[in-house]
Coordinates of C-alpha atoms and ligand atoms in Angstrom, one line a residue:
M1 CA -2.6 24.8 19.7
T2 CA -1.0 22.9 22.6
D3 CA 2.6 21.8 22.2
D4 CA 1.7 18.4 23.6
L5 CA 0.4 17.5 20.2
V6 CA 1.8 14.7 18.0
I7 CA 1.9 16.2 14.5
I8 CA 1.3 13.9 11.6
A9 CA 2.5 15.1 8.2
G10 CA 0.3 13.5 5.5
G11 CA -3.3 12.3 5.7
G12 CA -3.0 9.3 3.4
I13 CA -3.7 5.8 4.6
G14 CA -0.7 5.7 7.0
G15 CA -1.3 9.2 8.4
L16 CA -5.0 8.6 9.1
A17 CA -4.4 5.1 10.6
T18 CA -1.8 6.8 12.9
A19 CA -4.3 9.5 13.9
L20 CA -7.0 6.9 14.7
T21 CA -4.5 4.9 16.7
L22 CA -3.2 7.8 18.7
H23 CA -6.8 8.9 19.4
Q24 CA -7.6 5.4 20.6
I25 CA -4.7 5.4 23.1
G26 CA -5.3 8.9 24.3
V27 CA -2.6 10.8 22.5
P28 CA -3.6 14.2 21.2
C29 CA -2.7 14.6 17.5
I30 CA -3.4 16.6 14.4
V31 CA -2.9 15.7 10.7
L32 CA -1.4 18.3 8.3
E33 CA -2.4 17.4 4.8
A34 CA -1.2 19.1 1.6
V35 CA -4.4 18.7 -0.5
R36 CA -7.2 21.2 -0.1
E37 CA -9.9 18.7 -0.3
M38 CA -10.1 14.9 0.5
R39 CA -11.2 13.1 -2.6
P40 CA -11.5 9.3 -3.2
L41 CA -8.4 8.9 -5.4
G42 CA -6.7 5.8 -6.7
V43 CA -7.9 2.4 -7.7
G44 CA -7.6 -1.0 -6.0
I45 CA -5.3 -2.0 -3.1
N46 CA -5.1 -5.1 -1.0
L47 CA -5.4 -5.1 2.8
Q48 CA -3.7 -8.2 4.0
P49 CA -5.0 -10.1 7.1
N50 CA -2.4 -8.6 9.4
A51 CA -3.7 -5.1 8.5
V52 CA -7.4 -6.1 8.7
R53 CA -6.7 -7.4 12.2
E54 CA -5.5 -3.9 13.1
L55 CA -8.4 -2.2 11.4
Y56 CA -10.9 -4.4 13.4
D57 CA -9.0 -3.4 16.6
L58 CA -9.4 0.2 15.5
G59 CA -13.2 -0.3 15.3
I60 CA -13.3 -0.4 11.5
T61 CA -15.8 -3.2 11.1
Q62 CA -16.4 -5.9 8.5
E63 CA -19.5 -4.0 7.4
D64 CA -17.4 -0.9 6.9
L65 CA -14.9 -2.8 4.7
N66 CA -17.7 -4.5 2.8
Q67 CA -18.8 -1.0 1.7
V68 CA -15.4 -0.3 0.1
G69 CA -14.4 -3.7 -1.2
L70 CA -14.8 -7.4 -0.7
P71 CA -12.9 -10.3 1.0
A72 CA -10.4 -11.9 -1.4
K73 CA -10.9 -15.6 -2.0
E74 CA -7.9 -16.7 -4.1
W75 CA -4.7 -15.7 -5.7
A76 CA -4.0 -17.4 -9.1
L77 CA -1.6 -17.3 -12.0
V78 CA -2.9 -18.6 -15.3
G79 CA -1.5 -19.3 -18.7
L80 CA -2.4 -17.4 -21.9
N81 CA -5.3 -19.8 -22.5
G82 CA -6.7 -19.3 -18.9
N83 CA -5.5 -22.6 -17.7
E84 CA -4.3 -22.6 -14.1
I85 CA -0.6 -22.5 -13.3
Y86 CA -0.9 -22.0 -9.6
S87 CA -3.6 -21.0 -7.2
E88 CA -4.0 -20.7 -3.5
P89 CA -6.8 -19.6 -1.1
R90 CA -6.5 -16.2 0.6
G91 CA -7.7 -14.7 3.9
L92 CA -10.2 -16.7 5.9
L93 CA -10.2 -19.5 3.3
A94 CA -6.4 -19.8 3.7
G95 CA -6.8 -20.3 7.5
Y96 CA -6.2 -16.7 8.7
N97 CA -8.4 -15.5 11.5
W98 CA -9.0 -12.3 9.5
P99 CA -10.0 -11.8 5.8
Q100 CA -7.8 -10.2 3.2
Y101 CA -9.8 -7.4 1.6
A102 CA -9.5 -6.1 -2.0
V103 CA -10.7 -2.5 -1.7
H104 CA -11.0 0.7 -3.7
R105 CA -8.1 2.8 -2.3
G106 CA -10.0 6.1 -2.6
Q107 CA -13.2 4.8 -0.9
F108 CA -11.1 3.1 1.9
H109 CA -9.2 6.4 2.4
M110 CA -12.5 8.3 2.7
L111 CA -13.8 5.7 5.2
L112 CA -10.7 6.3 7.5
H113 CA -11.2 10.0 7.1
Q114 CA -14.9 9.8 8.0
R115 CA -14.2 7.7 11.1
L116 CA -11.5 10.2 12.2
V117 CA -13.8 13.2 11.8
E118 CA -16.6 11.3 13.7
R119 CA -14.2 10.6 16.6
I120 CA -12.1 13.8 16.8
G121 CA -13.9 16.3 14.7
R122 CA -13.2 18.0 11.5
S123 CA -10.3 19.9 13.0
A124 CA -8.4 16.6 13.2
V125 CA -7.1 17.1 9.6
R126 CA -5.9 20.5 8.5
L127 CA -6.2 20.5 4.8
G128 CA -4.2 22.8 2.5
S129 CA -1.1 22.4 4.8
R130 CA 2.0 21.3 3.0
V131 CA 4.8 20.4 5.4
T132 CA 8.1 21.6 4.1
G133 CA 10.4 20.6 6.9
Y134 CA 11.0 20.6 10.6
R135 CA 13.1 22.2 13.3
K136 CA 14.4 20.4 16.4
N137 CA 14.0 22.9 19.2
P138 CA 16.4 23.1 22.2
D139 CA 13.5 22.3 24.6
G140 CA 13.1 18.9 22.9
S141 CA 10.0 19.9 21.0
V142 CA 9.7 20.0 17.2
G143 CA 8.7 22.9 15.0
V144 CA 6.9 21.8 11.9
L145 CA 7.2 24.2 8.9
I146 CA 4.1 24.6 6.7
E147 CA 3.3 26.1 3.4
N148 CA -0.4 27.0 3.5
A149 CA -2.8 26.8 0.6
D150 CA -2.5 30.6 0.1
R151 CA 1.3 30.3 -0.2
S152 CA 1.8 31.9 3.3
T153 CA 4.0 30.0 5.6
S154 CA 3.6 29.1 9.3
E155 CA 5.1 26.9 12.0
V156 CA 3.3 24.5 14.4
K157 CA 5.1 23.3 17.6
G158 CA 4.6 19.7 18.7
T159 CA 6.0 17.0 20.9
L160 CA 6.7 14.6 18.1
L161 CA 6.4 14.7 14.3
I162 CA 5.4 11.6 12.3
G163 CA 6.3 12.0 8.6
A164 CA 3.6 10.0 6.7
D165 CA 3.9 12.2 3.6
G166 CA 4.3 9.4 1.1
I167 CA 6.9 8.4 -1.4
H168 CA 8.0 12.0 -2.1
S169 CA 8.3 12.8 1.6
A170 CA 9.7 16.2 2.5
I171 CA 10.4 14.9 6.0
R172 CA 12.5 12.1 4.7
A173 CA 14.3 14.4 2.4
Q174 CA 15.4 16.5 5.3
M175 CA 16.2 13.5 7.5
H176 CA 18.3 11.9 4.8
P177 CA 19.6 14.7 2.6
A178 CA 22.0 12.4 0.8
Q179 CA 19.4 9.8 -0.1
P180 CA 19.6 8.8 -3.8
P181 CA 16.8 9.8 -6.1
I182 CA 13.8 7.6 -6.5
H183 CA 14.7 4.1 -7.8
W184 CA 13.0 3.0 -11.1
G185 CA 13.7 -0.3 -12.7
G186 CA 12.1 0.5 -16.1
A187 CA 8.6 -0.9 -15.5
V188 CA 5.6 1.2 -16.2
M189 CA 2.1 0.3 -14.8
W190 CA -1.2 1.5 -16.0
R191 CA -4.1 1.1 -13.6
G192 CA -7.8 1.4 -14.0
T193 CA -11.2 0.0 -13.0
T194 CA -13.7 -1.5 -15.4
W195 CA -17.2 -3.0 -14.9
A196 CA -16.8 -6.6 -16.1
K197 CA -17.6 -10.2 -15.3
P198 CA -15.2 -11.6 -12.7
I199 CA -13.1 -14.6 -13.7
R200 CA -12.7 -17.9 -11.8
T201 CA -14.4 -17.0 -8.5
D202 CA -16.2 -13.7 -7.8
A203 CA -13.1 -12.6 -5.7
S204 CA -10.0 -14.0 -7.5
F205 CA -6.8 -12.2 -8.1
V206 CA -5.6 -13.4 -11.5
G207 CA -2.2 -12.7 -13.0
L208 CA -0.9 -13.7 -16.5
G209 CA 1.9 -12.8 -18.9
T210 CA 5.6 -12.6 -17.8
H211 CA 7.6 -10.7 -15.4
R212 CA 8.3 -8.1 -18.2
Q213 CA 4.8 -7.8 -19.5
R214 CA 1.7 -8.9 -17.6
I215 CA -1.7 -8.0 -16.5
V216 CA -3.2 -8.6 -13.1
F217 CA -6.8 -8.0 -12.2
Y218 CA -9.2 -8.6 -9.3
P219 CA -12.7 -7.4 -8.3
I220 CA -13.0 -4.7 -5.7
S221 CA -16.8 -4.9 -5.6
R222 CA -19.3 -7.7 -5.5
P223 CA -21.0 -8.5 -8.8
K224 CA -24.3 -6.6 -9.3
P225 CA -27.1 -9.1 -9.0
R226 CA -28.8 -8.0 -12.2
T227 CA -25.8 -7.8 -14.6
G228 CA -23.2 -10.0 -12.9
L229 CA -20.7 -7.2 -13.5
A230 CA -18.2 -6.2 -10.7
M231 CA -15.8 -3.4 -10.6
I232 CA -12.6 -5.0 -11.7
N233 CA -9.3 -3.4 -10.8
W234 CA -6.6 -4.1 -13.3
I235 CA -2.9 -3.3 -13.6
A236 CA -1.2 -3.6 -17.0
E237 CA 2.5 -3.6 -16.8
V238 CA 5.4 -3.4 -19.2
T239 CA 9.2 -3.3 -18.6
L240 CA 10.7 -1.0 -21.2
D241 CA 13.7 -2.2 -23.1
N242 CA 14.9 1.4 -23.3
P243 CA 13.7 3.2 -20.2
G244 CA 15.4 6.4 -21.3
S245 CA 13.0 6.7 -24.2
W246 CA 9.9 6.9 -22.0
N247 CA 8.3 10.3 -21.7
Q248 CA 8.1 10.5 -17.9
R249 CA 5.7 13.2 -17.0
G250 CA 4.9 12.8 -13.3
W251 CA 4.6 9.8 -11.0
F252 CA 0.9 9.2 -10.8
R253 CA -1.1 10.8 -13.6
Q254 CA -4.2 10.3 -15.6
V255 CA -3.4 9.2 -19.1
S256 CA -5.2 8.4 -22.3
I257 CA -5.9 4.8 -23.0
D258 CA -4.5 5.1 -26.6
D259 CA -1.1 6.0 -25.1
F260 CA -0.5 2.5 -24.0
V261 CA -3.2 0.0 -25.0
H262 CA -1.2 -1.0 -28.1
H263 CA 1.2 -3.0 -25.8
F264 CA -1.7 -5.4 -25.3
D265 CA -3.2 -5.4 -28.8
N266 CA -2.7 -9.2 -29.2
W267 CA -3.9 -10.1 -25.8
V268 CA -7.3 -11.3 -27.0
W269 CA -8.5 -14.8 -26.3
N270 CA -11.9 -16.4 -26.1
W271 CA -11.8 -16.3 -22.3
L272 CA -10.3 -12.8 -21.9
D273 CA -10.1 -9.6 -24.0
V274 CA -7.5 -7.4 -22.4
P275 CA -7.7 -4.5 -24.8
A276 CA -11.5 -4.4 -24.2
L277 CA -11.0 -4.5 -20.5
I278 CA -8.6 -1.6 -20.7
R279 CA -10.7 0.4 -23.2
Q280 CA -13.9 0.2 -21.1
A281 CA -12.2 1.8 -18.0
D282 CA -13.6 5.0 -16.6
S283 CA -10.1 6.5 -16.1
V284 CA -6.6 5.2 -16.2
Y285 CA -3.5 6.2 -14.3
E286 CA 0.1 5.7 -15.3
N287 CA 2.7 5.2 -12.8
P288 CA 6.3 3.9 -13.1
M289 CA 7.1 1.1 -10.7
I290 CA 9.2 2.9 -8.2
D291 CA 10.6 2.5 -4.8
R292 CA 13.3 4.1 -2.6
D293 CA 16.5 2.6 -1.4
P294 CA 16.3 1.7 2.3
V295 CA 17.7 4.2 4.8
P296 CA 19.4 3.1 8.0
T297 CA 16.9 4.7 10.4
W298 CA 13.5 6.2 10.3
Q299 CA 14.1 8.4 13.3
D300 CA 15.7 11.7 13.9
G301 CA 15.1 12.7 17.5
P302 CA 11.4 13.7 17.9
V303 CA 10.7 12.9 14.2
A304 CA 9.9 9.5 12.7
L305 CA 8.9 8.3 9.2
L306 CA 5.9 6.0 8.6
G307 CA 4.2 4.3 5.6
D308 CA 5.6 5.1 2.1
A309 CA 7.7 7.9 3.5
A310 CA 9.6 5.2 5.4
H311 CA 9.5 2.3 3.0
A312 CA 8.0 2.9 -0.5
M313 CA 8.2 -0.5 -2.2
Y314 CA 7.2 -2.2 -5.4
P315 CA 3.7 -3.6 -5.3
T316 CA 4.9 -7.1 -6.0
G317 CA 3.7 -8.4 -2.6
S318 CA 0.5 -6.2 -2.4
N319 CA 1.6 -5.0 1.0
G320 CA 2.4 -1.2 0.8
G321 CA -1.0 0.0 2.2
S322 CA -1.1 -2.9 4.8
Q323 CA 2.4 -2.1 6.1
A324 CA 1.4 1.6 6.6
I325 CA -1.4 0.4 8.8
V326 CA 0.8 -2.0 10.7
D327 CA 3.4 0.8 11.2
A328 CA 0.8 3.0 12.8
R329 CA -0.2 0.2 15.2
V330 CA 3.4 -0.7 16.1
L331 CA 4.1 3.0 16.8
G332 CA 1.0 3.1 19.0
A333 CA 2.1 0.1 20.9
A334 CA 5.5 1.7 21.5
M335 CA 3.7 4.8 22.8
V336 CA 1.7 2.7 25.2
E337 CA 4.9 1.3 26.5
H338 CA 7.1 4.4 26.5
G339 CA 4.7 7.3 26.3
A340 CA 4.5 9.7 23.4
T341 CA 8.2 10.2 23.6
R342 CA 11.4 9.8 21.5
R343 CA 11.9 6.5 23.2
S344 CA 8.7 5.2 21.6
L345 CA 10.0 6.4 18.2
A346 CA 13.2 4.6 18.8
A347 CA 11.4 1.4 19.8
Y348 CA 9.2 1.6 16.7
D349 CA 12.3 2.2 14.5
D350 CA 14.2 -0.7 16.1
K351 CA 11.3 -3.1 15.5
L352 CA 10.5 -2.2 11.9
C353 CA 13.2 -0.4 10.0
R354 CA 15.6 -3.3 9.4
P355 CA 13.0 -6.0 8.4
I356 CA 10.9 -3.8 6.2
S357 CA 14.0 -2.4 4.5
Q358 CA 14.9 -6.0 3.6
L359 CA 11.3 -6.5 2.2
I360 CA 11.8 -3.4 -0.1
L361 CA 14.9 -5.1 -1.6
R362 CA 13.1 -8.5 -1.9
N363 CA 10.1 -6.9 -3.7
R364 CA 12.5 -5.7 -6.4
G365 CA 12.7 -9.3 -7.7
A366 CA 9.9 -11.0 -9.7
G367 CA 8.4 -12.3 -6.5
P368 CA 5.7 -14.9 -7.1
F369 CA 5.3 -13.7 -10.7
G370 CA 8.7 -15.4 -11.4
L371 CA 6.6 -18.6 -11.9
L372 CA 5.1 -17.0 -15.0
N373 CA 8.5 -16.5 -16.4
I374 CA 9.4 -20.2 -16.0
V375 CA 6.1 -21.2 -17.7
D376 CA 6.7 -18.7 -20.5
Q377 CA 10.2 -20.0 -21.2
R378 CA 9.1 -23.6 -21.3
S379 CA 5.8 -23.4 -23.1
G380 CA 5.3 -19.8 -24.5
G381 CA 2.6 -19.4 -21.9
T382 CA 0.0 -21.8 -23.5
F383 CA -0.4 -25.3 -22.3
D384 CA -3.1 -28.0 -21.7
N385 CA -1.5 -29.8 -18.8
I386 CA 0.6 -27.6 -16.4
D387 CA 2.2 -30.7 -14.9
E388 CA 3.9 -31.3 -18.3
V389 CA 5.4 -27.8 -18.1
I390 CA 6.4 -27.6 -14.5
S391 CA 5.7 -30.3 -11.9
R392 CA 3.4 -29.7 -8.9
E393 CA 6.5 -30.1 -6.6
E394 CA 8.5 -27.5 -8.5
R395 CA 5.5 -25.1 -8.4
A396 CA 5.0 -25.6 -4.7
E397 CA 8.7 -25.3 -4.0
F398 CA 8.9 -22.0 -5.9
M399 CA 5.9 -20.5 -4.0
A400 CA 7.0 -21.8 -0.6
S401 CA 10.4 -20.1 -1.0
Y402 CA 8.7 -16.8 -1.8
K403 CA 6.2 -17.0 1.0
A404 CA 8.8 -17.9 3.6
A405 CA 10.8 -14.8 2.5
A406 CA 7.7 -12.6 2.6
G407 CA 6.7 -13.8 6.0
F408 CA 3.1 -14.9 5.2
A409 CA 3.0 -16.9 8.4
I410 CA -0.6 -17.9 9.2
E411 CA -0.1 -19.6 12.5
K412 CA 2.2 -16.9 13.8
L413 CA -0.4 -14.2 13.1
N414 CA -3.3 -16.2 14.4
K415 CA -1.5 -16.8 17.7
A416 CA -0.1 -13.3 18.1
A417 CA -1.4 -11.1 20.9
P418 CA -3.1 -7.9 19.8
T419 CA -0.5 -5.3 18.8
I420 CA -2.2 -2.8 21.1
P421 CA -4.1 -4.4 24.1
N422 CA -7.8 -3.6 24.1
G423 CA -8.3 -0.5 26.2
A424 CA -4.6 0.4 26.5
R425 CA -4.0 4.1 27.0
V426 CA -0.9 6.3 27.2
A427 CA -0.5 7.7 30.7
A428 CA -1.0 11.5 30.7
E429 CA 2.3 12.3 32.5
R430 CA 4.5 10.5 30.0
S431 CA 5.2 13.4 27.7
A432 CA 8.0 13.8 25.2
H433 CA 10.0 16.2 27.2
S434 CA 10.3 13.9 30.2
S435 CA 12.1 11.2 28.2
T436 CA 15.6 10.7 29.5
T437 CA 17.1 8.2 27.1
A438 CA 16.1 9.9 23.9
K439 CA 18.1 9.4 20.7
P440 CA 19.6 12.8 19.6
Ligands
LIG501 C1 -3.6 10.1 -4.8 C2 -3.1 8.7 -4.5 C3 -3.6 7.6 -5.2 C4 -3.0 6.3 -4.9 N1 -3.5 5.3 -5.6 C5 -3.1 4.0 -5.4 C6 -3.6 2.9 -6.1 O1 -4.5 3.0 -6.9 N2 -3.1 1.7 -5.8 C7 -2.1 1.5 -4.9 O2 -1.6 0.4 -4.7 N3 -1.5 2.6 -4.2 C8 -2.0 3.8 -4.5 N4 -1.5 4.9 -3.8 C9 -0.4 4.6 -2.8 C10 -0.9 4.0 -1.6 O3 -1.9 4.7 -1.0 C11 0.3 3.9 -0.6 O4 1.3 3.2 -1.2 C12 0.0 3.2 0.7 O5 -1.3 3.2 1.1 C13 0.9 3.8 1.9 O6 0.2 5.0 2.3 P1 0.9 6.3 2.9 O7 -0.1 7.0 3.7 O8 2.2 6.0 3.4 O9 1.1 7.2 1.6 P2 0.0 7.9 0.6 O10 -1.3 7.1 0.6 O11 0.7 8.2 -0.6 O12 -0.3 9.2 1.4 C14 0.5 10.3 1.6 C15 -0.3 11.6 1.9 O13 0.6 12.6 2.3 C16 0.1 13.8 1.6 N5 1.3 14.6 1.4 C17 2.4 14.5 0.5 N6 3.3 15.4 0.8 C18 2.9 16.1 1.8 C19 3.5 17.2 2.5 N7 4.7 17.7 2.2 N8 2.8 17.8 3.5 C20 1.5 17.3 3.9 N9 1.0 16.2 3.2 C21 1.6 15.7 2.2 C22 -0.5 13.3 0.3 O14 -1.4 14.2 -0.3 C23 -1.2 12.0 0.8 O15 -2.4 12.3 1.2 C24 -2.0 6.2 -4.0 C25 -1.5 7.3 -3.3 C26 -2.0 8.5 -3.5 C27 -1.5 9.7 -2.7

């Protein structure tokens, strides 16, 4: 194995997007992934237009994405009788040059893996390789410590290490040994997919309830022509009054429906039957809504963090997966400018660490779902005419302030130059060891 390699710890969405990007710009890389087998795990996630733009630039096409999901049409909050509180178009319908996609996380992950294997070969991802830490070598290179599937240990030497090993990142734990434990605000989410009839359009995100108890759901497949049923991704969420009482057994585990469906027993209306939606799911996962306190930097010499390892955040803004893809592209752009060097890691860190850290803290609030709380307080969630509960101006003002903070800037994105210019490559002679202005 050549020590000119960039080593990527973690073959999730962020790690694979990074590998595809580095391959595109001519930087040799390898992904070390802990699991022994790549499997299509998870349920739905949203790919925002800024991430879809990057995927297109990576040669992941619209047809590819249509195989694993569908373009989202609208985002809507509704009352307990299904009447609209607020809605807005999404993706192309909102004026973006790129769609927003609602996809099956596992199938999308497999798509990235398949493209990587086609382009670099099967050896691009070394399965059964759990990264346990790193060593900064005196010659400027980095030694990556691995626990193999058979429990033996080994070390791989590389020019840079990208820690894309998710929310429980071993790389981050070494880089920031004093970081506080995972932050949990007391909310538990149960996620699943159920074949059911889509509500409103055939591609609407719908949210109802309150900030403390709600369900959101959206299709991640087109309706089947014969039955009209689509795969609906749903997330049922409850904030516990006494979080200490909750039996926390892991961070993302399959659970029995009977463990939690009682929270939604009364959520049956003529337009929506929440317990039935939940009960008909194939499998259900429980995960507490967790994130991590921001850290001041994502770089330690030849090592950088990316994706959830850098910025695990609440899913309030549906942007965790998208940000991991954008991270990969910003890192690639920095390498085009500075070579695959520590300077590129510093440029990437300078560009993203501070603003994304602010986003983590902002996502801890109710976000756009705060509007549901106002409606609940004023009407109990059921109303005939929303204007009598909260005026159009007040609704628009509430959402505008959230969107300004979350940076959903359509014109800015549409006008932005590609993150990585088409055909850009990293010059071969710009290796890590030649960097003169490296951070320690
Ligand atoms: C199994 C799974 C299911 C998920 N399901 C959903 C979902 O349904 N909805 C949703 O919104 N988000 C889900 N997520 C999270 C979502 O994918 C991420 O928030 C987001 O895509 C950012 O991606 P990431 O690559 O940074 O992290 P992840 O997608 O979490 O990927 C991290 C990768 O690193 C690997 N890894 C971890 N530790 C090590 C180590 N020490 N050495 C080597 N490899 C390591 C993991 O196996 C994983 O493949 C899921 C994540 C996982 C791992």
